[in-house]
Amino acid sequence: MADMKETWTTLASLLGTLAFCQTILRNVLPPQLRSASLKFLKRALGCYYSYCYFEITKNDGVNELYNAVQLYLSSFVSASCSCLSLSRAPNSSSTTFALTNNDCIVDVFDGVSVQWEHVVIQSQSQPSRGEKRFFTLRIRKCDRERILDSYLDHIMDKANDIRRKNRERFLYTNSHGCWRQVPFKHPSTFDTLAMDPERKRDIMEDLRDFVAGKAFYQRTGRAWKRGYLLYGPPGTGKSSMIAAMANFLGYDIYDLELTKVRSNSQLREFLTNTSSKSIIVIEDIDCSVSLPKRLNAQQAAPRRAAHGGEDRNDNTITLSGLLNFTDGLWSCCGSERIFVFTSNHIKKLDPALLRSGRMDMHIYMSYCSYPALKILLRNYLDIEAEDLGEVVASELREAVEKANMTPRT
């Protein structure tokens, strides 16, 4: 008992001595000298450490990396921390979770474990400057060269995806020579879309490949865009498919009404005023406007001669202008954009409009099949097809195969 008491007395004396020394150093040494001493000590001992540390500071200006790290960590921090701060940004539809002061979290990238710490330091020497906030990233020295750059790029890409999905999205339409916008609130998703499940999976996989294909398009020297043609009888869900694509990707929609476009030059202006990560839609392209066919060489020569060697197509939209809109030089003014054309009569369209590079994927929107009917039963009646019984299911299958029924019938 006496030994234990002596031990505690010695420990208390040691702690008191350390506290006294710390107070003396804090009062005698200026903050700048203390900071320089700590940095020198860290460098001196750095050769014995197996980790390296990086600070990402929130400054008065805009530090995109700090904001990206904060957003990236919020995407999975809610599942691993017990104490979190909550916030919601303007024009955002979701709540953001964030690390509290001086809290830590571990992340794994490419098989390498890293640690993040959120540090908040109150400024005592200059109270007017408020507080200093920064993230500290800890990485093993042996992994620094291998993952640091790629990991930070990964964080920036993920943060951009989160911003796009969380922000309020818009539906644009052209009117009086400019784009007008309204909030996009269409509820259609691939889960509710009445379509063969295998076909939906193919489309979703194609969309995922497109979004992840930035390196491929750069390597092959192609514009980062893709075209989809939705064709089939009226009422088969073409507009719902477009809305489901937009909700799946988190893109805005530009609904281009060709009848309100006066010329090829104005068509180009509308294209250049669209944003990246968007879907440009022309519905019912087979009947929305009459597109003059491209002239062959013998027809074009007299026309050029009559107009001083130039074609005068400034007062109408031509097929050539629409082709350049989807696959010409002007189509490269932006990135990660999708073109969607819809048609009830695909045979009326010029073959040049349908080729790969303009309409890369043709999607036939058919009449309702039995797999699509099962989705409608679940959506409208909250009934699973397996609960109907074999007799009823067989009769429904036969009826759907005989009838030309659309999902909206």
Tab-separated table of C-alpha atoms in Angstrom:
chain	number	residue	atom	x	y	z
A	1	MET	CA	0.000	0.000	0.000
A	2	ALA	CA	2.863	2.361	0.840
A	3	ASP	CA	4.551	1.538	-2.502
A	4	MET	CA	1.357	2.362	-4.414
A	5	LYS	CA	1.017	5.681	-2.574
A	6	GLU	CA	4.619	6.552	-3.331
A	7	THR	CA	4.127	5.747	-7.008
A	8	TRP	CA	1.109	8.023	-7.304
A	9	THR	CA	2.934	10.795	-5.487
A	10	THR	CA	5.893	10.533	-7.878
A	11	LEU	CA	3.573	10.530	-10.907
A	12	ALA	CA	1.685	13.584	-9.674
A	13	SER	CA	4.954	15.393	-9.051
A	14	LEU	CA	6.184	14.543	-12.558
A	15	LEU	CA	2.953	15.761	-14.173
A	16	GLY	CA	3.109	18.969	-12.157
A	17	THR	CA	6.683	19.542	-13.289
A	18	LEU	CA	5.723	18.995	-16.958
A	19	ALA	CA	2.767	21.372	-16.656
A	20	PHE	CA	5.017	24.005	-15.069
A	21	CYS	CA	7.622	23.642	-17.837
A	22	GLN	CA	4.922	23.901	-20.483
A	23	THR	CA	3.586	27.087	-18.927
A	24	ILE	CA	7.062	28.595	-18.749
A	25	LEU	CA	7.791	27.739	-22.385
A	26	ARG	CA	4.460	29.145	-23.514
A	27	ASN	CA	5.032	32.432	-21.681
A	28	VAL	CA	8.701	32.824	-22.549
A	29	LEU	CA	8.849	31.604	-26.147
A	30	PRO	CA	6.813	33.515	-28.770
A	31	PRO	CA	4.270	31.480	-30.840
A	32	GLN	CA	6.401	31.731	-33.990
A	33	LEU	CA	9.440	30.274	-32.223
A	34	ARG	CA	7.394	27.479	-30.675
A	35	SER	CA	5.952	26.587	-34.083
A	36	ALA	CA	9.408	26.639	-35.694
A	37	SER	CA	10.794	24.442	-32.903
A	38	LEU	CA	8.021	21.887	-33.360
A	39	LYS	CA	8.571	21.781	-37.122
A	40	PHE	CA	12.311	21.306	-36.611
A	41	LEU	CA	11.654	18.515	-34.138
A	42	LYS	CA	9.272	16.794	-36.536
A	43	ARG	CA	11.830	16.973	-39.338
A	44	ALA	CA	14.570	15.676	-37.067
A	45	LEU	CA	12.454	12.714	-36.072
A	46	GLY	CA	10.960	12.271	-39.546
A	47	CYS	CA	13.457	9.623	-40.576
A	48	TYR	CA	12.198	7.418	-37.757
A	49	TYR	CA	8.519	7.750	-38.755
A	50	SER	CA	6.882	5.283	-41.149
A	51	TYR	CA	4.093	7.755	-42.025
A	52	CYS	CA	3.943	11.082	-43.815
A	53	TYR	CA	1.287	13.728	-43.179
A	54	PHE	CA	-0.421	16.224	-45.482
A	55	GLU	CA	-2.517	19.213	-44.417
A	56	ILE	CA	-5.411	20.397	-46.577
A	57	THR	CA	-6.408	23.775	-45.167
A	58	LYS	CA	-9.638	25.707	-45.476
A	59	ASN	CA	-8.565	29.235	-46.377
A	60	ASP	CA	-10.368	32.518	-46.974
A	61	GLY	CA	-10.432	31.850	-50.686
A	62	VAL	CA	-11.763	28.710	-52.319
A	63	ASN	CA	-9.793	25.539	-51.694
A	64	GLU	CA	-11.502	23.042	-53.983
A	65	LEU	CA	-9.546	20.158	-52.516
A	66	TYR	CA	-10.693	20.933	-48.963
A	67	ASN	CA	-14.333	21.114	-50.095
A	68	ALA	CA	-13.947	17.912	-52.103
A	69	VAL	CA	-12.426	16.024	-49.150
A	70	GLN	CA	-15.225	17.218	-46.876
A	71	LEU	CA	-17.865	16.070	-49.363
A	72	TYR	CA	-16.092	12.787	-50.110
A	73	LEU	CA	-15.748	11.809	-46.457
A	74	SER	CA	-19.398	12.665	-45.839
A	75	SER	CA	-20.415	9.925	-48.297
A	76	PHE	CA	-19.344	7.135	-45.928
A	77	VAL	CA	-18.556	8.792	-42.603
A	78	SER	CA	-22.128	8.285	-41.305
A	79	ALA	CA	-21.642	4.527	-41.112
A	80	SER	CA	-18.438	4.575	-39.074
A	81	CYS	CA	-18.681	7.495	-36.645
A	82	SER	CA	-20.930	7.980	-33.647
A	83	CYS	CA	-20.646	11.788	-33.413
A	84	LEU	CA	-21.280	13.803	-36.595
A	85	SER	CA	-22.131	17.333	-37.654
A	86	LEU	CA	-25.018	17.820	-40.099
A	87	SER	CA	-25.544	20.442	-42.789
A	88	ARG	CA	-27.484	21.050	-45.985
A	89	ALA	CA	-26.181	23.226	-48.816
A	90	PRO	CA	-28.358	25.601	-50.897
A	91	ASN	CA	-30.213	23.887	-53.775
A	92	SER	CA	-29.374	20.496	-52.266
A	93	SER	CA	-31.866	17.708	-51.653
A	94	SER	CA	-29.852	15.740	-49.107
A	95	THR	CA	-28.266	16.152	-45.698
A	96	THR	CA	-24.463	16.175	-45.494
A	97	PHE	CA	-22.662	14.323	-42.702
A	98	ALA	CA	-19.255	15.621	-41.617
A	99	LEU	CA	-16.555	14.781	-39.108
A	100	THR	CA	-16.703	16.668	-35.851
A	101	ASN	CA	-13.718	18.593	-34.513
A	102	ASN	CA	-10.530	16.539	-34.120
A	103	ASP	CA	-12.222	13.302	-35.166
A	104	CYS	CA	-10.569	10.594	-37.308
A	105	ILE	CA	-11.704	8.131	-39.964
A	106	VAL	CA	-9.934	5.415	-41.959
A	107	ASP	CA	-10.344	4.970	-45.720
A	108	VAL	CA	-9.012	2.291	-48.082
A	109	PHE	CA	-7.961	3.047	-51.665
A	110	ASP	CA	-6.372	0.565	-54.043
A	111	GLY	CA	-5.701	-1.765	-51.124
A	112	VAL	CA	-3.909	0.938	-49.108
A	113	SER	CA	-5.255	2.150	-45.760
A	114	VAL	CA	-5.104	5.895	-45.057
A	115	GLN	CA	-6.334	7.994	-42.161
A	116	TRP	CA	-8.098	11.352	-42.193
A	117	GLU	CA	-8.313	13.700	-39.221
A	118	HIS	CA	-10.421	16.862	-39.074
A	119	VAL	CA	-8.558	19.466	-37.005
A	120	VAL	CA	-9.985	22.739	-35.692
A	121	ILE	CA	-7.626	25.137	-33.877
A	122	GLN	CA	-8.832	28.290	-32.188
A	123	SER	CA	-6.476	31.234	-32.778
A	124	GLN	CA	-5.452	32.640	-29.389
A	125	SER	CA	-2.786	35.075	-30.554
A	126	GLN	CA	-5.058	36.700	-33.171
A	127	PRO	CA	-8.705	36.269	-32.138
A	128	SER	CA	-9.891	38.324	-35.110
A	129	ARG	CA	-8.745	35.566	-37.447
A	130	GLY	CA	-11.135	33.111	-35.841
A	131	GLU	CA	-10.272	29.441	-36.176
A	132	LYS	CA	-8.123	27.349	-38.466
A	133	ARG	CA	-9.698	24.271	-40.058
A	134	PHE	CA	-7.873	21.615	-42.003
A	135	PHE	CA	-7.831	17.932	-42.818
A	136	THR	CA	-4.727	15.874	-42.102
A	137	LEU	CA	-4.061	12.912	-44.372
A	138	ARG	CA	-1.776	10.176	-43.037
A	139	ILE	CA	-0.192	7.774	-45.547
A	140	ARG	CA	2.622	5.293	-45.190
A	141	LYS	CA	5.797	6.579	-46.791
A	142	CYS	CA	6.129	3.437	-48.876
A	143	ASP	CA	2.645	4.079	-50.426
A	144	ARG	CA	2.975	7.810	-51.033
A	145	GLU	CA	4.331	7.742	-54.569
A	146	ARG	CA	2.009	4.945	-55.611
A	147	ILE	CA	-1.388	6.308	-54.578
A	148	LEU	CA	-1.250	9.971	-53.522
A	149	ASP	CA	-1.995	11.613	-56.901
A	150	SER	CA	-4.491	8.986	-58.013
A	151	TYR	CA	-6.218	9.049	-54.615
A	152	LEU	CA	-6.689	12.820	-54.708
A	153	ASP	CA	-8.006	12.585	-58.280
A	154	HIS	CA	-10.414	9.890	-57.081
A	155	ILE	CA	-11.636	12.210	-54.312
A	156	MET	CA	-12.238	15.088	-56.741
A	157	ASP	CA	-14.206	12.836	-59.131
A	158	LYS	CA	-16.333	11.384	-56.349
A	159	ALA	CA	-17.046	14.833	-54.915
A	160	ASN	CA	-18.196	16.082	-58.327
A	161	ASP	CA	-20.535	13.089	-58.632
A	162	ILE	CA	-21.992	13.773	-55.187
A	163	ARG	CA	-22.528	17.463	-55.995
A	164	ARG	CA	-24.330	16.574	-59.205
A	165	LYS	CA	-26.625	14.056	-57.532
A	166	ASN	CA	-27.419	16.287	-54.560
A	167	ARG	CA	-28.051	19.538	-56.376
A	168	GLU	CA	-31.427	20.571	-57.739
A	169	ARG	CA	-31.737	19.558	-61.375
A	170	PHE	CA	-33.566	21.397	-64.131
A	171	LEU	CA	-35.579	20.755	-67.263
A	172	TYR	CA	-34.793	23.286	-69.990
A	173	THR	CA	-36.789	24.164	-73.087
A	174	ASN	CA	-36.026	26.624	-75.873
A	175	SER	CA	-38.293	29.659	-76.154
A	176	HIS	CA	-37.789	33.041	-77.848
A	177	GLY	CA	-34.200	32.235	-78.749
A	178	CYS	CA	-32.963	31.133	-75.303
A	179	TRP	CA	-33.268	28.319	-72.770
A	180	ARG	CA	-35.970	28.529	-70.088
A	181	GLN	CA	-35.752	26.307	-67.018
A	182	VAL	CA	-38.052	24.697	-64.475
A	183	PRO	CA	-37.117	22.300	-61.639
A	184	PHE	CA	-36.969	18.694	-62.807
A	185	LYS	CA	-39.072	16.506	-60.505
A	186	HIS	CA	-40.038	13.567	-62.716
A	187	PRO	CA	-40.313	10.416	-60.532
A	188	SER	CA	-39.515	7.844	-63.230
A	189	THR	CA	-36.637	5.460	-62.450
A	190	PHE	CA	-35.366	2.240	-63.958
A	191	ASP	CA	-37.007	0.378	-61.072
A	192	THR	CA	-40.463	1.689	-61.981
A	193	LEU	CA	-39.973	1.602	-65.767
A	194	ALA	CA	-42.214	-1.076	-67.328
A	195	MET	CA	-39.662	-2.798	-69.555
A	196	ASP	CA	-37.941	-6.143	-69.857
A	197	PRO	CA	-35.470	-6.293	-66.903
A	198	GLU	CA	-32.603	-7.663	-69.006
A	199	ARG	CA	-33.004	-4.858	-71.506
A	200	LYS	CA	-32.978	-2.293	-68.685
A	201	ARG	CA	-29.795	-3.788	-67.263
A	202	ASP	CA	-28.117	-3.488	-70.671
A	203	ILE	CA	-29.060	0.196	-70.894
A	204	MET	CA	-27.924	0.947	-67.336
A	205	GLU	CA	-24.608	-0.799	-67.950
A	206	ASP	CA	-24.127	1.205	-71.148
A	207	LEU	CA	-24.777	4.435	-69.250
A	208	ARG	CA	-22.296	3.445	-66.530
A	209	ASP	CA	-19.646	2.706	-69.166
A	210	PHE	CA	-20.256	6.103	-70.747
A	211	VAL	CA	-19.889	8.009	-67.458
A	212	ALA	CA	-16.699	6.103	-66.610
A	213	GLY	CA	-15.286	6.433	-70.129
A	214	LYS	CA	-13.489	9.776	-69.934
A	215	ALA	CA	-10.053	8.195	-70.381
A	216	PHE	CA	-11.312	6.087	-73.301
A	217	TYR	CA	-12.715	9.068	-75.207
A	218	GLN	CA	-9.529	11.076	-74.615
A	219	ARG	CA	-7.331	8.172	-75.693
A	220	THR	CA	-9.286	7.617	-78.915
A	221	GLY	CA	-9.597	11.323	-79.775
A	222	ARG	CA	-13.399	11.335	-79.676
A	223	ALA	CA	-15.850	13.798	-78.170
A	224	TRP	CA	-17.205	12.581	-74.838
A	225	LYS	CA	-20.825	12.132	-75.938
A	226	ARG	CA	-23.223	9.339	-76.792
A	227	GLY	CA	-26.446	9.109	-78.765
A	228	TYR	CA	-29.551	7.044	-78.039
A	229	LEU	CA	-32.502	6.538	-80.383
A	230	LEU	CA	-35.769	5.559	-78.715
A	231	TYR	CA	-38.281	4.322	-81.256
A	232	GLY	CA	-41.533	2.419	-81.205
A	233	PRO	CA	-45.321	2.897	-81.072
A	234	PRO	CA	-46.777	5.886	-79.197
A	235	GLY	CA	-47.300	5.434	-75.471
A	236	THR	CA	-44.592	2.830	-74.955
A	237	GLY	CA	-42.626	4.872	-72.415
A	238	LYS	CA	-40.062	6.844	-74.412
A	239	SER	CA	-40.435	9.993	-72.303
A	240	SER	CA	-40.367	7.917	-69.096
A	241	MET	CA	-37.142	6.300	-70.319
A	242	ILE	CA	-35.539	9.734	-70.773
A	243	ALA	CA	-36.576	10.770	-67.258
A	244	ALA	CA	-35.239	7.494	-65.840
A	245	MET	CA	-31.896	8.076	-67.589
A	246	ALA	CA	-31.680	11.598	-66.175
A	247	ASN	CA	-32.494	10.410	-62.638
A	248	PHE	CA	-30.025	7.536	-62.941
A	249	LEU	CA	-27.166	9.813	-64.015
A	250	GLY	CA	-28.159	12.979	-62.134
A	251	TYR	CA	-28.144	15.011	-65.375
A	252	ASP	CA	-30.164	18.046	-66.455
A	253	ILE	CA	-32.435	17.713	-69.500
A	254	TYR	CA	-32.522	20.104	-72.460
A	255	ASP	CA	-35.743	19.482	-74.392
A	256	LEU	CA	-35.094	21.007	-77.811
A	257	GLU	CA	-38.224	21.946	-79.783
A	258	LEU	CA	-37.067	22.073	-83.403
A	259	THR	CA	-40.137	23.962	-84.597
A	260	LYS	CA	-38.942	26.960	-82.554
A	261	VAL	CA	-35.443	26.962	-84.071
A	262	ARG	CA	-35.158	29.264	-87.072
A	263	SER	CA	-31.835	28.230	-88.601
A	264	ASN	CA	-28.764	26.028	-88.406
A	265	SER	CA	-26.799	28.856	-86.790
A	266	GLN	CA	-29.389	29.222	-84.035
A	267	LEU	CA	-29.296	25.455	-83.541
A	268	ARG	CA	-25.549	25.730	-82.899
A	269	GLU	CA	-26.154	28.565	-80.439
A	270	PHE	CA	-28.559	26.406	-78.462
A	271	LEU	CA	-25.992	23.618	-78.392
A	272	THR	CA	-23.166	25.831	-77.140
A	273	ASN	CA	-25.406	27.138	-74.342
A	274	THR	CA	-26.016	23.690	-72.868
A	275	SER	CA	-23.995	22.468	-69.900
A	276	SER	CA	-21.852	19.389	-69.558
A	277	LYS	CA	-23.371	16.354	-67.816
A	278	SER	CA	-26.709	16.850	-69.533
A	279	ILE	CA	-29.168	15.067	-71.828
A	280	ILE	CA	-30.196	16.883	-75.010
A	281	VAL	CA	-33.562	15.583	-76.211
A	282	ILE	CA	-35.371	15.958	-79.534
A	283	GLU	CA	-38.702	14.170	-79.331
A	284	ASP	CA	-40.693	12.925	-82.326
A	285	ILE	CA	-37.913	13.904	-84.688
A	286	ASP	CA	-39.682	12.213	-87.598
A	287	CYS	CA	-42.576	14.685	-87.491
A	288	SER	CA	-41.437	17.704	-85.455
A	289	VAL	CA	-39.958	19.517	-88.470
A	290	SER	CA	-39.536	18.858	-92.175
A	291	LEU	CA	-35.819	18.372	-92.805
A	292	PRO	CA	-34.732	19.002	-96.422
A	293	LYS	CA	-32.645	16.139	-97.760
A	294	ARG	CA	-28.969	16.709	-98.393
A	295	LEU	CA	-28.336	17.798	-101.966
A	296	ASN	CA	-26.205	15.695	-104.217
A	297	ALA	CA	-23.359	17.273	-106.154
A	298	GLN	CA	-25.381	17.933	-109.373
A	299	GLN	CA	-28.200	19.615	-107.447
A	300	ALA	CA	-25.882	21.643	-105.272
A	301	ALA	CA	-23.773	23.155	-108.097
A	302	PRO	CA	-26.551	25.277	-109.713
A	303	ARG	CA	-27.706	26.363	-106.269
A	304	ARG	CA	-24.244	27.543	-105.255
A	305	ALA	CA	-23.845	29.380	-108.566
A	306	ALA	CA	-27.174	31.164	-108.083
A	307	HIS	CA	-26.053	32.447	-104.676
A	308	GLY	CA	-22.525	33.495	-105.530
A	309	GLY	CA	-20.943	30.134	-104.638
A	310	GLU	CA	-22.648	29.757	-101.229
A	311	ASP	CA	-25.571	27.741	-99.942
A	312	ARG	CA	-28.193	29.962	-98.336
A	313	ASN	CA	-29.593	27.770	-95.556
A	314	ASP	CA	-29.604	30.433	-92.854
A	315	ASN	CA	-33.408	30.624	-92.654
A	316	THR	CA	-34.200	26.961	-92.114
A	317	ILE	CA	-32.942	23.843	-90.373
A	318	THR	CA	-31.436	21.326	-92.764
A	319	LEU	CA	-30.550	17.691	-92.281
A	320	SER	CA	-26.900	18.641	-92.701
A	321	GLY	CA	-27.243	21.169	-89.882
A	322	LEU	CA	-28.816	18.562	-87.598
A	323	LEU	CA	-26.059	16.059	-88.419
A	324	ASN	CA	-23.400	18.617	-87.542
A	325	PHE	CA	-25.327	19.390	-84.363
A	326	THR	CA	-24.983	15.773	-83.178
A	327	ASP	CA	-21.603	14.788	-84.617
A	328	GLY	CA	-19.823	17.829	-86.060
A	329	LEU	CA	-17.204	20.168	-84.681
A	330	TRP	CA	-19.774	22.058	-82.625
A	331	SER	CA	-20.836	18.892	-80.821
A	332	CYS	CA	-17.429	18.912	-79.085
A	333	CYS	CA	-18.194	22.188	-77.267
A	334	GLY	CA	-18.765	20.482	-73.937
A	335	SER	CA	-18.247	17.052	-72.459
A	336	GLU	CA	-20.178	14.165	-70.949
A	337	ARG	CA	-23.346	14.891	-72.892
A	338	ILE	CA	-26.003	12.528	-74.161
A	339	PHE	CA	-28.201	13.051	-77.211
A	340	VAL	CA	-31.589	11.307	-77.210
A	341	PHE	CA	-33.884	11.287	-80.229
A	342	THR	CA	-37.341	9.710	-80.167
A	343	SER	CA	-39.395	8.558	-83.113
A	344	ASN	CA	-42.599	6.649	-83.742
A	345	HIS	CA	-41.528	5.766	-87.304
A	346	ILE	CA	-37.834	4.934	-87.602
A	347	LYS	CA	-38.142	4.230	-91.366
A	348	LYS	CA	-38.848	7.913	-91.991
A	349	LEU	CA	-35.430	8.925	-90.656
A	350	ASP	CA	-32.410	9.447	-92.895
A	351	PRO	CA	-29.857	6.612	-92.513
A	352	ALA	CA	-27.104	9.176	-91.927
A	353	LEU	CA	-28.869	10.204	-88.714
A	354	LEU	CA	-28.984	6.625	-87.430
A	355	ARG	CA	-25.392	5.557	-87.877
A	356	SER	CA	-23.029	4.837	-84.994
A	357	GLY	CA	-21.359	8.008	-83.761
A	358	ARG	CA	-24.648	9.879	-83.919
A	359	MET	CA	-27.161	7.388	-82.559
A	360	ASP	CA	-24.883	4.823	-80.924
A	361	MET	CA	-27.600	2.720	-79.308
A	362	HIS	CA	-31.032	2.006	-80.790
A	363	ILE	CA	-33.626	1.110	-78.155
A	364	TYR	CA	-36.907	-0.343	-79.332
A	365	MET	CA	-39.748	0.592	-77.003
A	366	SER	CA	-42.159	-2.258	-77.616
A	367	TYR	CA	-45.665	-2.996	-76.506
A	368	CYS	CA	-46.050	-4.346	-73.008
A	369	SER	CA	-44.552	-7.802	-72.444
A	370	TYR	CA	-45.270	-10.111	-69.531
A	371	PRO	CA	-42.069	-9.116	-67.628
A	372	ALA	CA	-43.110	-5.470	-68.070
A	373	LEU	CA	-46.637	-6.297	-66.890
A	374	LYS	CA	-45.228	-7.740	-63.676
A	375	ILE	CA	-43.552	-4.402	-62.997
A	376	LEU	CA	-46.863	-2.590	-63.608
A	377	LEU	CA	-48.612	-4.912	-61.161
A	378	ARG	CA	-46.030	-4.100	-58.534
A	379	ASN	CA	-46.158	-0.338	-59.236
A	380	TYR	CA	-49.932	0.121	-59.314
A	381	LEU	CA	-51.360	-2.717	-57.223
A	382	ASP	CA	-48.410	-3.644	-55.000
A	383	ILE	CA	-48.811	-7.253	-56.156
A	384	GLU	CA	-46.007	-9.635	-57.035
A	385	ALA	CA	-46.669	-11.909	-60.015
A	386	GLU	CA	-45.684	-14.952	-57.935
A	387	ASP	CA	-48.670	-14.286	-55.655
A	388	LEU	CA	-51.227	-14.556	-58.466
A	389	GLY	CA	-51.103	-18.281	-58.909
A	390	GLU	CA	-50.129	-20.301	-61.967
A	391	VAL	CA	-53.563	-20.164	-63.660
A	392	VAL	CA	-53.973	-16.385	-63.415
A	393	ALA	CA	-50.351	-15.789	-64.393
A	394	SER	CA	-50.738	-18.042	-67.461
A	395	GLU	CA	-53.879	-16.221	-68.559
A	396	LEU	CA	-52.236	-12.836	-68.135
A	397	ARG	CA	-49.217	-13.974	-70.140
A	398	GLU	CA	-51.424	-15.133	-73.020
A	399	ALA	CA	-53.521	-11.960	-72.951
A	400	VAL	CA	-50.464	-9.689	-73.041
A	401	GLU	CA	-48.912	-11.602	-75.933
A	402	LYS	CA	-52.096	-11.243	-78.014
A	403	ALA	CA	-52.866	-7.614	-77.206
A	404	ASN	CA	-50.869	-4.602	-78.378
A	405	MET	CA	-50.973	-2.994	-74.958
A	406	THR	CA	-48.835	-0.024	-73.980
A	407	PRO	CA	-47.756	0.611	-70.377
A	408	ARG	CA	-50.137	3.602	-70.313
A	409	THR	CA	-53.163	1.670	-71.559
